Short mmCIF file of C-alpha atoms in Angstrom, two decimals:
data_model
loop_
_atom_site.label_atom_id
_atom_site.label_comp_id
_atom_site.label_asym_id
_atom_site.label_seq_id
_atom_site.Cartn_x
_atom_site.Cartn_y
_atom_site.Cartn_z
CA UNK A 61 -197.79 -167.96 21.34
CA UNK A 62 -197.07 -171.22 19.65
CA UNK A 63 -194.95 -171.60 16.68
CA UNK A 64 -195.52 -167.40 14.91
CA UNK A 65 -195.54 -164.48 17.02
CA UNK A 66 -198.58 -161.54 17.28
CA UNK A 67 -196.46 -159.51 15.32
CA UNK A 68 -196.89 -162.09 12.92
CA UNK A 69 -200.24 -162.81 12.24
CA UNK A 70 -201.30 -159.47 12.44
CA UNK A 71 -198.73 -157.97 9.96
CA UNK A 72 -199.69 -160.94 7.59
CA UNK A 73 -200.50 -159.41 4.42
CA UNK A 74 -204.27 -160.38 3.23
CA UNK A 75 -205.98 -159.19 0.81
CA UNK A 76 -208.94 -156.68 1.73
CA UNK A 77 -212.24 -157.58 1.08
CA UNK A 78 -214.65 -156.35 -1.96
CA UNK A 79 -218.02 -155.34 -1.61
CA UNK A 80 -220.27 -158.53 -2.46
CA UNK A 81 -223.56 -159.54 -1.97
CA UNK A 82 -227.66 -158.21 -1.79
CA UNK A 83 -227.53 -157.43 1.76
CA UNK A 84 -227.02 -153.90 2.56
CA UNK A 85 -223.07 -153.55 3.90
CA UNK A 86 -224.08 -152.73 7.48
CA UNK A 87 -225.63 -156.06 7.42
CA UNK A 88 -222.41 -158.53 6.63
CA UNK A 89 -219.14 -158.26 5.03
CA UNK A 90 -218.45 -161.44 2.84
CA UNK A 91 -214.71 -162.18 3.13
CA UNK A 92 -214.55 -164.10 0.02
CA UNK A 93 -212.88 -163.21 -3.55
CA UNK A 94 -215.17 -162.63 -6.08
CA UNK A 95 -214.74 -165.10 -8.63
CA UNK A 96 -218.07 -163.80 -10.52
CA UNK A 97 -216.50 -163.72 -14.04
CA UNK A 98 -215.27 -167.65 -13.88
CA UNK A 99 -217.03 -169.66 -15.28
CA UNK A 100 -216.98 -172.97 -12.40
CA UNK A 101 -220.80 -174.47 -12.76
CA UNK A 102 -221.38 -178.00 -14.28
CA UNK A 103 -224.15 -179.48 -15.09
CA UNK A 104 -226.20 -181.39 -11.71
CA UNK A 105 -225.45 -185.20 -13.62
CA UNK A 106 -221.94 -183.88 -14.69
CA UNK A 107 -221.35 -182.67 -11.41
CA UNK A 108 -222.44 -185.99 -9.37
CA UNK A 109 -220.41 -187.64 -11.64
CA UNK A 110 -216.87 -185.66 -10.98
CA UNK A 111 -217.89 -185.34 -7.30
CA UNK A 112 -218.19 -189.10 -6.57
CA UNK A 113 -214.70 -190.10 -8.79
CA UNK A 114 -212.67 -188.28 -6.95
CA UNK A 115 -213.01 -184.44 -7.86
CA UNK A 116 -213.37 -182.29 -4.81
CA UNK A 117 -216.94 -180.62 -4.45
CA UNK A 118 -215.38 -177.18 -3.86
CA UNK A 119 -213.69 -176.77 -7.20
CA UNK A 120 -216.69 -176.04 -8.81
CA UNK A 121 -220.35 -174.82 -8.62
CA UNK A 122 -223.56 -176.52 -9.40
CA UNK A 123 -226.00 -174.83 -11.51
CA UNK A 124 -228.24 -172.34 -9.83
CA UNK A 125 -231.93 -174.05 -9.51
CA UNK A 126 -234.03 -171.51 -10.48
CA UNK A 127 -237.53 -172.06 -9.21
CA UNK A 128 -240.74 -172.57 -9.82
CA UNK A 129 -243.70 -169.99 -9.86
CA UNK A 130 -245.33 -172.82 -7.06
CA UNK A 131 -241.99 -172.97 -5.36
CA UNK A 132 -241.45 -169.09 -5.03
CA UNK A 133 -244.70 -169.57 -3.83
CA UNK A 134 -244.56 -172.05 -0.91
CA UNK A 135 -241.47 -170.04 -0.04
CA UNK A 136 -243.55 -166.99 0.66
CA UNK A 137 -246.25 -168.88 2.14
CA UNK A 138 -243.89 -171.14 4.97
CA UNK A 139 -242.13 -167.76 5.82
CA UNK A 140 -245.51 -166.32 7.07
CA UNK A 141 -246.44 -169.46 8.74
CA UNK A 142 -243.28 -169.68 10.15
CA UNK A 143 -241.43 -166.31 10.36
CA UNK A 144 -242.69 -166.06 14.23
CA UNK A 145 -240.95 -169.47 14.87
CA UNK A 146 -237.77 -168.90 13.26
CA UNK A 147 -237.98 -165.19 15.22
CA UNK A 148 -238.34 -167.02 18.61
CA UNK A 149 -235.43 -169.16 17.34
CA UNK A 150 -233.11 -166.61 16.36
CA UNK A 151 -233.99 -164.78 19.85
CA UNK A 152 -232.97 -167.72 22.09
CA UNK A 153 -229.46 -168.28 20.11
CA UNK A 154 -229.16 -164.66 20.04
CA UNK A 155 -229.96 -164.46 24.30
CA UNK A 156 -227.15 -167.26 24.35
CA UNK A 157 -224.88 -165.91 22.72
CA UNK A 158 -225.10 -162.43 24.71
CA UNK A 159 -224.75 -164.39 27.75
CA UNK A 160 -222.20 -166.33 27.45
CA UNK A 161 -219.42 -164.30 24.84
CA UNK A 162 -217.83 -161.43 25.76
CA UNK A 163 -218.22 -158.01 24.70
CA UNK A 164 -215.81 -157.80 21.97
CA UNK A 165 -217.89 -160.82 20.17
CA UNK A 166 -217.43 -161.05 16.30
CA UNK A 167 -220.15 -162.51 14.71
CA UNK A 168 -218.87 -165.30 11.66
CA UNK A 169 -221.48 -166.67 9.34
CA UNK A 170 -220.32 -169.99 7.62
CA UNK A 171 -221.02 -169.07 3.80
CA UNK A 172 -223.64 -169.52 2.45
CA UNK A 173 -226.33 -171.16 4.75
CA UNK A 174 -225.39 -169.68 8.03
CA UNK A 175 -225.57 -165.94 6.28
CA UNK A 176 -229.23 -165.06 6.26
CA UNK A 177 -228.76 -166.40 10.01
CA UNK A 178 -225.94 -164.08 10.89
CA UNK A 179 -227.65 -160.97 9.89
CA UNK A 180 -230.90 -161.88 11.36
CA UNK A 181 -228.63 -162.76 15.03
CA UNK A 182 -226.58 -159.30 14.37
CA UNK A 183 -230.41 -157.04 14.16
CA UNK A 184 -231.49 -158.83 17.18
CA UNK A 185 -228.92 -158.59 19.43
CA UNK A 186 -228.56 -154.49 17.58
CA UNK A 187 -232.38 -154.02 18.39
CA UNK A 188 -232.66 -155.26 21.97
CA UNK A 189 -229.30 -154.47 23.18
CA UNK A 190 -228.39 -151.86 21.10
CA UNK A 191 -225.07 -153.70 20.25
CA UNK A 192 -223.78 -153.32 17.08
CA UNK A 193 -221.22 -156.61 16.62
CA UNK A 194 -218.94 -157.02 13.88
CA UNK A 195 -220.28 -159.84 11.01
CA UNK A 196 -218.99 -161.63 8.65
CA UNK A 197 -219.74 -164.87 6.09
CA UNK A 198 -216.07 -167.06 5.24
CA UNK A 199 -215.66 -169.71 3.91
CA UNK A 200 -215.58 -173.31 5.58
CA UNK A 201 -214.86 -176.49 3.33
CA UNK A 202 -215.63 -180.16 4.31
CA UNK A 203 -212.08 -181.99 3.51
CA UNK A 204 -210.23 -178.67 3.29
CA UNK A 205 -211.42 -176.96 6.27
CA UNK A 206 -212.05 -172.98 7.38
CA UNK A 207 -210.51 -169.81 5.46
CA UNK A 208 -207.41 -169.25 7.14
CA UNK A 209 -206.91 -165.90 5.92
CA UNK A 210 -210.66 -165.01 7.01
CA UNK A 211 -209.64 -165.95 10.47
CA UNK A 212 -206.17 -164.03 10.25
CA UNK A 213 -208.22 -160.94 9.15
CA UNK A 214 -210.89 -160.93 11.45
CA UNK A 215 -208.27 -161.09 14.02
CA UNK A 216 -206.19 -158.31 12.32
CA UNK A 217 -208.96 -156.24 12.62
CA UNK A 218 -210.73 -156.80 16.11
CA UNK A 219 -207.49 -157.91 18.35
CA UNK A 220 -206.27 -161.65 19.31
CA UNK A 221 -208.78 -161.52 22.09
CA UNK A 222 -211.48 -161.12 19.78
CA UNK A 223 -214.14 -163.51 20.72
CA UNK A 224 -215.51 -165.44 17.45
CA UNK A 225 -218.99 -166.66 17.44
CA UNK A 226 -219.52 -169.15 14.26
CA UNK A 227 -222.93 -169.27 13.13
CA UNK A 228 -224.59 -171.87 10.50
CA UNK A 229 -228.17 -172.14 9.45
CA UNK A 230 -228.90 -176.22 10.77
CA UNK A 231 -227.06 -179.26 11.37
CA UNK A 232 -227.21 -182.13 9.53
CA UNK A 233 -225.14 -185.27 10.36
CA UNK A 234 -222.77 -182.32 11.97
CA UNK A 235 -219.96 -182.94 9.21
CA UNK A 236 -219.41 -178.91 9.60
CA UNK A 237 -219.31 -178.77 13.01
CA UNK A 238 -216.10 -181.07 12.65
CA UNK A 239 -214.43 -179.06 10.17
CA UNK A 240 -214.91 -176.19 12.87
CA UNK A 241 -213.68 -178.23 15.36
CA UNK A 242 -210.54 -179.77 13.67
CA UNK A 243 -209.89 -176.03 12.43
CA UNK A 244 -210.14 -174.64 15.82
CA UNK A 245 -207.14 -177.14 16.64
CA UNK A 246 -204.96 -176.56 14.04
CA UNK A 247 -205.48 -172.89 14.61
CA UNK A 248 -204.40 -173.60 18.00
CA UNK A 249 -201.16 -175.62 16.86
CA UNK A 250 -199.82 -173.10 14.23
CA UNK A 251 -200.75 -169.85 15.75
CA UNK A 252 -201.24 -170.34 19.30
CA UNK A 253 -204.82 -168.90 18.69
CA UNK A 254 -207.89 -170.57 20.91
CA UNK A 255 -210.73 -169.95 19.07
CA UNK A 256 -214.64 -171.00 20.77
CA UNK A 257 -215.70 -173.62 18.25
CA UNK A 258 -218.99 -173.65 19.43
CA UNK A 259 -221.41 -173.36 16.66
CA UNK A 260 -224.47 -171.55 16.80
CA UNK A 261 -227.72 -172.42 15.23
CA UNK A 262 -231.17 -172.40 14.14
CA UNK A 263 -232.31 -175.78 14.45
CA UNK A 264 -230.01 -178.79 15.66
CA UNK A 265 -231.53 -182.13 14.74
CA UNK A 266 -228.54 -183.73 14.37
CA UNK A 267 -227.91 -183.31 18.48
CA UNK A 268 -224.38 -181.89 17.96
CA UNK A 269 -224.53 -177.81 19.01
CA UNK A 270 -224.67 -176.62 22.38
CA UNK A 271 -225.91 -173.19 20.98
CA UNK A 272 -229.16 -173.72 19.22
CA UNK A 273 -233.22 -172.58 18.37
CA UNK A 274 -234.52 -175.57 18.93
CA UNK A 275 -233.53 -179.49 17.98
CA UNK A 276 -237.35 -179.85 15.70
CA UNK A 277 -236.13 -180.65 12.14
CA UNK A 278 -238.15 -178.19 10.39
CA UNK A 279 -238.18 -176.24 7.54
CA UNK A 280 -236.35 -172.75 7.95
CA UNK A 281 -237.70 -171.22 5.23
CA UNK A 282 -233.92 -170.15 3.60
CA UNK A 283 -233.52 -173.74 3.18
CA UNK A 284 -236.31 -173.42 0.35
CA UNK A 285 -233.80 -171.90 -2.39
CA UNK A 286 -229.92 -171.19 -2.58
CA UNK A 287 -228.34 -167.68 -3.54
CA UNK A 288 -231.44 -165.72 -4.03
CA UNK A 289 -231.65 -165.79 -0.45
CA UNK A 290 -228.41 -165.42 1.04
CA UNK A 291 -227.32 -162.63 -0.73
CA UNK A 292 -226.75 -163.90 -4.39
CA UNK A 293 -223.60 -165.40 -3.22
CA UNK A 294 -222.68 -168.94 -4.66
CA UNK A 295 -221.47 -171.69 -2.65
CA UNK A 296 -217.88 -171.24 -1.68
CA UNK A 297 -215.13 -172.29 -4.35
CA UNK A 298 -211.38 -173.53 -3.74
CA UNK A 299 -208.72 -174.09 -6.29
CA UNK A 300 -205.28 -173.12 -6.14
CA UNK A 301 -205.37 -171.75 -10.13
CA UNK A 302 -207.94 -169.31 -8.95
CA UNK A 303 -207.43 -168.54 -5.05
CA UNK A 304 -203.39 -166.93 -4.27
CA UNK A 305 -202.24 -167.44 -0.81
CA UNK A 306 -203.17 -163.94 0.63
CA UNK A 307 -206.66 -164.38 -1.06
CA UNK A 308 -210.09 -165.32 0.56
CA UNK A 309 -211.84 -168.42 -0.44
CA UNK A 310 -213.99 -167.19 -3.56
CA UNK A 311 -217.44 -166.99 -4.65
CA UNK A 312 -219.59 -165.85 -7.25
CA UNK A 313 -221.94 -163.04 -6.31
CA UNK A 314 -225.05 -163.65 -9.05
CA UNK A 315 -225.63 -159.57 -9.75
CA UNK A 316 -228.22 -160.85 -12.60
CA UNK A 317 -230.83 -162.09 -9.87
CA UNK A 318 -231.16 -158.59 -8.23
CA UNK A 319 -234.96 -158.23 -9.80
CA UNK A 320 -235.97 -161.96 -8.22
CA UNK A 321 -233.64 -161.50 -5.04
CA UNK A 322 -235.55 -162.44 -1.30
CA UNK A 323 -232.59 -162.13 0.41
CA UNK A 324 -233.79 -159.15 2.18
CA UNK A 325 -237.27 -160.15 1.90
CA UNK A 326 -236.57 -163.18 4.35
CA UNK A 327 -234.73 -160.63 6.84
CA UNK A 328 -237.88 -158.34 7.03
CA UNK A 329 -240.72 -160.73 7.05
CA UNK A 330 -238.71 -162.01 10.23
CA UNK A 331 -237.36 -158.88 12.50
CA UNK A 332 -241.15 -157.47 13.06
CA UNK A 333 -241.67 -160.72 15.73
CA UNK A 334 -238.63 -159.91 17.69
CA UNK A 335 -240.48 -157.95 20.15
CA UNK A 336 -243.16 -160.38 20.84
CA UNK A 337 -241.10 -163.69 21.42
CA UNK A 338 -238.70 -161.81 23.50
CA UNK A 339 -239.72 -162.88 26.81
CA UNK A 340 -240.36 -166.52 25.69
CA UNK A 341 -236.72 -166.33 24.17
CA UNK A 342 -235.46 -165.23 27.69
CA UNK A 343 -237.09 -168.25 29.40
CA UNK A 344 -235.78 -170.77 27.06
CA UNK A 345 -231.91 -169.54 26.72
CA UNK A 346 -231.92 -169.09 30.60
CA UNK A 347 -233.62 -172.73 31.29
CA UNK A 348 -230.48 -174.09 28.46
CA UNK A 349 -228.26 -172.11 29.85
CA UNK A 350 -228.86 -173.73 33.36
CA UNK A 351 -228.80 -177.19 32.62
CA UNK A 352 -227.02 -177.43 29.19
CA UNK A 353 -228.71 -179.60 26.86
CA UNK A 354 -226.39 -182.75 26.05
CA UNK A 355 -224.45 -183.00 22.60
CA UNK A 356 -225.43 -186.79 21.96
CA UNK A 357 -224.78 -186.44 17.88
CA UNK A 358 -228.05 -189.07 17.86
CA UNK A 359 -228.02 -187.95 14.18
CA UNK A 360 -225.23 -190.18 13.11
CA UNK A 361 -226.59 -192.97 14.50
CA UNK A 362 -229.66 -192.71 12.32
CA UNK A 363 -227.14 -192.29 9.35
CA UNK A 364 -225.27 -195.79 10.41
CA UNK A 365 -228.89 -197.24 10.45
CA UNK A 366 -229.63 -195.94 7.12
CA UNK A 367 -226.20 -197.11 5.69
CA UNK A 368 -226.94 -200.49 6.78
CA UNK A 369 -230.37 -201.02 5.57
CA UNK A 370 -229.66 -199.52 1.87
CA UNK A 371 -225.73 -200.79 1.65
CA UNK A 372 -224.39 -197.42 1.26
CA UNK A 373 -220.66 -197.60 2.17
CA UNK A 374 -220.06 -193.78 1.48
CA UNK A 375 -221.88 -191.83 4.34
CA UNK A 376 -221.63 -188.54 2.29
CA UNK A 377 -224.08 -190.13 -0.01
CA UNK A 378 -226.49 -189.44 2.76
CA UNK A 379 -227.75 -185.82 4.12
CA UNK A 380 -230.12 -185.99 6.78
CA UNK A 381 -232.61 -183.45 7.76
CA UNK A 382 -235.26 -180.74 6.34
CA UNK A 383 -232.23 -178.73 5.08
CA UNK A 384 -230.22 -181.16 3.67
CA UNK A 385 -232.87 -183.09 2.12
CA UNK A 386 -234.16 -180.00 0.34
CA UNK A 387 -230.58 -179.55 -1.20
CA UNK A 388 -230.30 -182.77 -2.41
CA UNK A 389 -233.24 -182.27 -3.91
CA UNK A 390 -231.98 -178.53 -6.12
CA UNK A 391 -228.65 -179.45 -6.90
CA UNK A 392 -227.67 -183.12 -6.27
CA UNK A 393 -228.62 -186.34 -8.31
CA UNK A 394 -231.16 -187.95 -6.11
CA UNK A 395 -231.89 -191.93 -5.36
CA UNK A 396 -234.46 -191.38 -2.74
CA UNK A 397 -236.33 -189.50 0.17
CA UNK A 398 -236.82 -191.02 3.24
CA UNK A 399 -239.11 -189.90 5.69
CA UNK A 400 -240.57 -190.45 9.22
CA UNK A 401 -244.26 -190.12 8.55
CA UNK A 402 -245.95 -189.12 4.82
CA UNK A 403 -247.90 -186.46 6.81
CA UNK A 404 -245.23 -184.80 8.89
CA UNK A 405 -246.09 -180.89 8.28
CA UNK A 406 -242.61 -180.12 7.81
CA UNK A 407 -242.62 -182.10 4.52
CA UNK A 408 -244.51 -179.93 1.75
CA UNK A 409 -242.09 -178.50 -0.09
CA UNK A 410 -239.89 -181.54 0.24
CA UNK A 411 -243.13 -183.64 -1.24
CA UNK A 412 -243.79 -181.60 -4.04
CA UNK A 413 -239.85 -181.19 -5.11
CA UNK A 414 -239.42 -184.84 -4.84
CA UNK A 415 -242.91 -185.26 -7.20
CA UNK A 416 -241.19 -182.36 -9.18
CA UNK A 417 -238.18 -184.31 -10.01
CA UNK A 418 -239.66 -188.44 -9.87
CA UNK A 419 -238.13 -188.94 -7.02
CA UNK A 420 -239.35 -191.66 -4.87
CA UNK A 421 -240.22 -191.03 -1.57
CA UNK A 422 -240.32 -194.32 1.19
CA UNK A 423 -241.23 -193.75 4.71
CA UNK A 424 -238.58 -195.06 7.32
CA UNK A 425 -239.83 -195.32 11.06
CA UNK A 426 -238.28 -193.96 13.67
CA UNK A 427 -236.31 -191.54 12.36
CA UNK A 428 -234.44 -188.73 14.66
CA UNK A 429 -234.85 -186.25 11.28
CA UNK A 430 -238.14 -185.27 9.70
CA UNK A 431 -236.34 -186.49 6.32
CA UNK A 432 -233.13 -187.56 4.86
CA UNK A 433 -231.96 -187.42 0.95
CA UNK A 434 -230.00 -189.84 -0.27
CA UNK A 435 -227.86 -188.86 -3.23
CA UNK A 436 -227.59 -191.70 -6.30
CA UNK A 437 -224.13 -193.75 -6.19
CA UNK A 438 -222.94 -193.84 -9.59
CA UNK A 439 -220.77 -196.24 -9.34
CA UNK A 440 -221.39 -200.50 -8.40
CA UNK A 441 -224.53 -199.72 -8.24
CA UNK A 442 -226.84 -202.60 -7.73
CA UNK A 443 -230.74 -202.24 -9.10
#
C-alpha cells in the first residue's frame, strides 16, 4: 500500500448511509447525505448567471422542471417504442460486464443519470445469472471529482479486492469519464487502491467507453425528465458548510413527487424484453469483446468544430448529444440547438422542448451527435 495502510482505510470512520430514494432498497443504496430540508435551488437565469461568474455548479440545485401533460406524454410513448432497444442495450453492457469483472463485482451508479441504469444492469445480470451484485449511486463532480468516502465505504464493506464497476447513463463530450479517470489516479496515489475506471454505458456517442449499448445518439427515454425518474433524488450537492468530512456528498430526495414518480415505471416497462434480446445481446458483447471497439473520443472533435464556428471560448458552454441537449433544454439557459438533420427520429422531444421554450434550432452537417445544446454566454456576448 502507498502512503495509508488497510488498517487504515477500512477503520476510517464514515458515516452510514440513510434510506433515500423511490426505488425499492433491494434495488440501490444511494450513498449520499440527505440534504432534503436545505433549501439549495435557484432560479434557471439566476443559476446561469452564478454558474458562469465563477460559482461552482455543485453548490446548488436548479429548479426541478416539472413537465408538461404532452411531455409526460412523449415520455410514455418513446419508452414503448423504445423500451426493447434500451433492453438489448442494457443486456450487451450487462454480458460485458459479467465477462470481463470478477465475481466479487460491485455495481456503482454515478448519481443521478447512471441510477435508473444501475438498477436496470443489477435485474439483468440477477435474472439471467441469478447474481445478486452489490449497487450503489455516489456522487461524482466535474472540477471536484468522485466521493471519496463512497469509495472508502464501498471498500469497507466488500474487501480491497472488491472489483468496482462505474456505470453512467450516456456520454457526452466524456467530461465524466475524466473525472473517473483522474479519480482512479489519485485513488491510486493516496491509498494505494487500483480501481477499473472503465465506465459502463448505455449509449456512447461521444466514442470514449470501452463498455457500452451501442455508440447511436438516441434518446434513452430517462433522459426525458430529471428526479422523477431516478428515484426523486436531486443532482448531487457539495459545500463544505453542509457536507463534514466523514459525510457523503448530499442530495435532496423530492418525497413530494411520490404520486407523479416513473422511476419504477421506467424499470418495469423495460425488464419484460430481457428474455427476448438475450441471444442478440450475447452476439454483440462477444463480437466487442473480441475485437474491442476503439476509444477515438471523435466527440470532442465535433465540440472544437462547434467552438470555432460560433466563437465559444468556454467548451462547457457546449453539451453534445440526445442527453445533454435535452438537459440544457430543462434546466440550463439556452442559446441554441444544433442538429444533424431536422428529421432525425431521435429529435421529437428535443423539437418540441426547444419550440416549448423559443429556442432556435439550426441544422449543422456532419455532426458525430444527433444534437448538441449550447448554453447562452452571459457575459461579452456579441449579437
Amino acid at each position: 500500500m502507498k502512503g495509508t495502510s488497510t488498517e487504515e482505510i477500512l477503520n476510517r470512520r464514515i458515516t452510514s448511509p440513510v434510506p433515500l430514494g423511490s426505488y425499492p432498497a433491494s434495488d440501490v443504496t444511494f450513498l449520499l447525505k440527505d440534504l432534503s430540508a436545505v433549501s439549495l435551488e435557484r432560479a434557471t437565469a439566476e443559476r446561469e448567471e452564478a454558474i458562469q461568474s465563477g460559482t461552482h455548479y455543485s453548490e446548488m440545485l436548479p429548479v426541478e422542471y416539472q413537465p408538461t401533460e404532452q411531455y409526460i406524454e412523449l415520455f410514455h410513448e418513446t419508452l414503448q417504442q423504445s423500451a426493447e432497444k434500451v433492453a438489448l442495450a442494457v443486456a450487451v453492457v450487462s454480458e460485458m460486464i459479467v465477462a470481463q469483472r470478477k465475481p466479487n463485482c460491485v455495481l456503482v451508479s454515478l448519481a443521478r443519470a447512471g441510477t435508473p441504469i444501475g438498477v436496470l444492469i443489477k435485474r439483468y445480470i440477477a435474472e439471467r445469472y441469478g447474481r445478486d451484485l452489490p449497487h450503489y449511486s455516489i456522487s461524482i463532480i466535474r472540477g471536484k471529482g468522485i466521493d471519496e468516502n463512497a469509495i472508502l465505504y464501498m471498500l469497507q464493506q466488500h474487501g480491497l479486492d472488491a472489483d468496482l464497476q462505474f456505470i453512467d447513463g450516456w456520454t457526452g463530450k466524456g467530461a465524466i469519464r475524466q473525472v473517473l479517470i483522474e479519480a482512479c489516479n489519485s485513488l491510486d496515489k493516496k491509498y494505494g487502491i487500483r480501481l477499473n475506471d472503465d465506465l459502463a454505458v448505455l449509449a456512447d456517442p461521444g466514442n470514449c467507453s470501452g463498455t457500452f449499448g451501442t455508440r447511436e445518439d438516441y434518446l434513452i427515454p430517462s433522459a426525458c425528465l430529471n428526479s422523477t425518474v431516478s428515484g426523486l433524488m436531486s443532482r448531487t450537492v457539495l459545500r463544505d458548510d453542509l457536507i463534514g468530512p466523514e459525510e457523503f456528498h448530499g442530495a435532496k430526495f423530492y418525497k413530494e413527487w411520490l404520486d407523479t414518480d416513473l422511476s419504477n415505471v421506467f424499470v418495469e416497462e423495460i425488464c419484460p424484453y430481457f428474455p427476448s434480446v438475450t441471444d442478440e445481446a450475447l452476439q454483440i458483447a462477444g463480437e466487442m469483446l473480441k475485437s474491442p471497439p476503439e476509444i477515438t473520443w471523435a466527440g470532442l472533435r465535433d465540440i472544437k468544430s462547434i467552438q470555432e464556428t460560433f466563437g465559444i471560448a468556454d467548451i462547457n458552454l457546449v453539451k453534445p448529444g440526445v442527453g445533454e441537449t435535452t438537459r440544457v433544454l430543462l434546466r440550463r439557459v439556452p442559446w441554441k440547438i444544433l442538429v444533424d438533420t431536422m428529421d432525425n427520429p431521435n429529435l421529437r422531444h428535443i423539437l418540441l422542448l426547444a419550440e416549448d421554450r423559443g429556442v432556435p434550432v439550426e441544422v449543422f452537417p456532419g455532426l458525430t451527435y444527433s444534437c448538441c445544446g449550447i448554453i447562452k454566454p452571459l457575459k461579452g456576448e456579441s449579437e
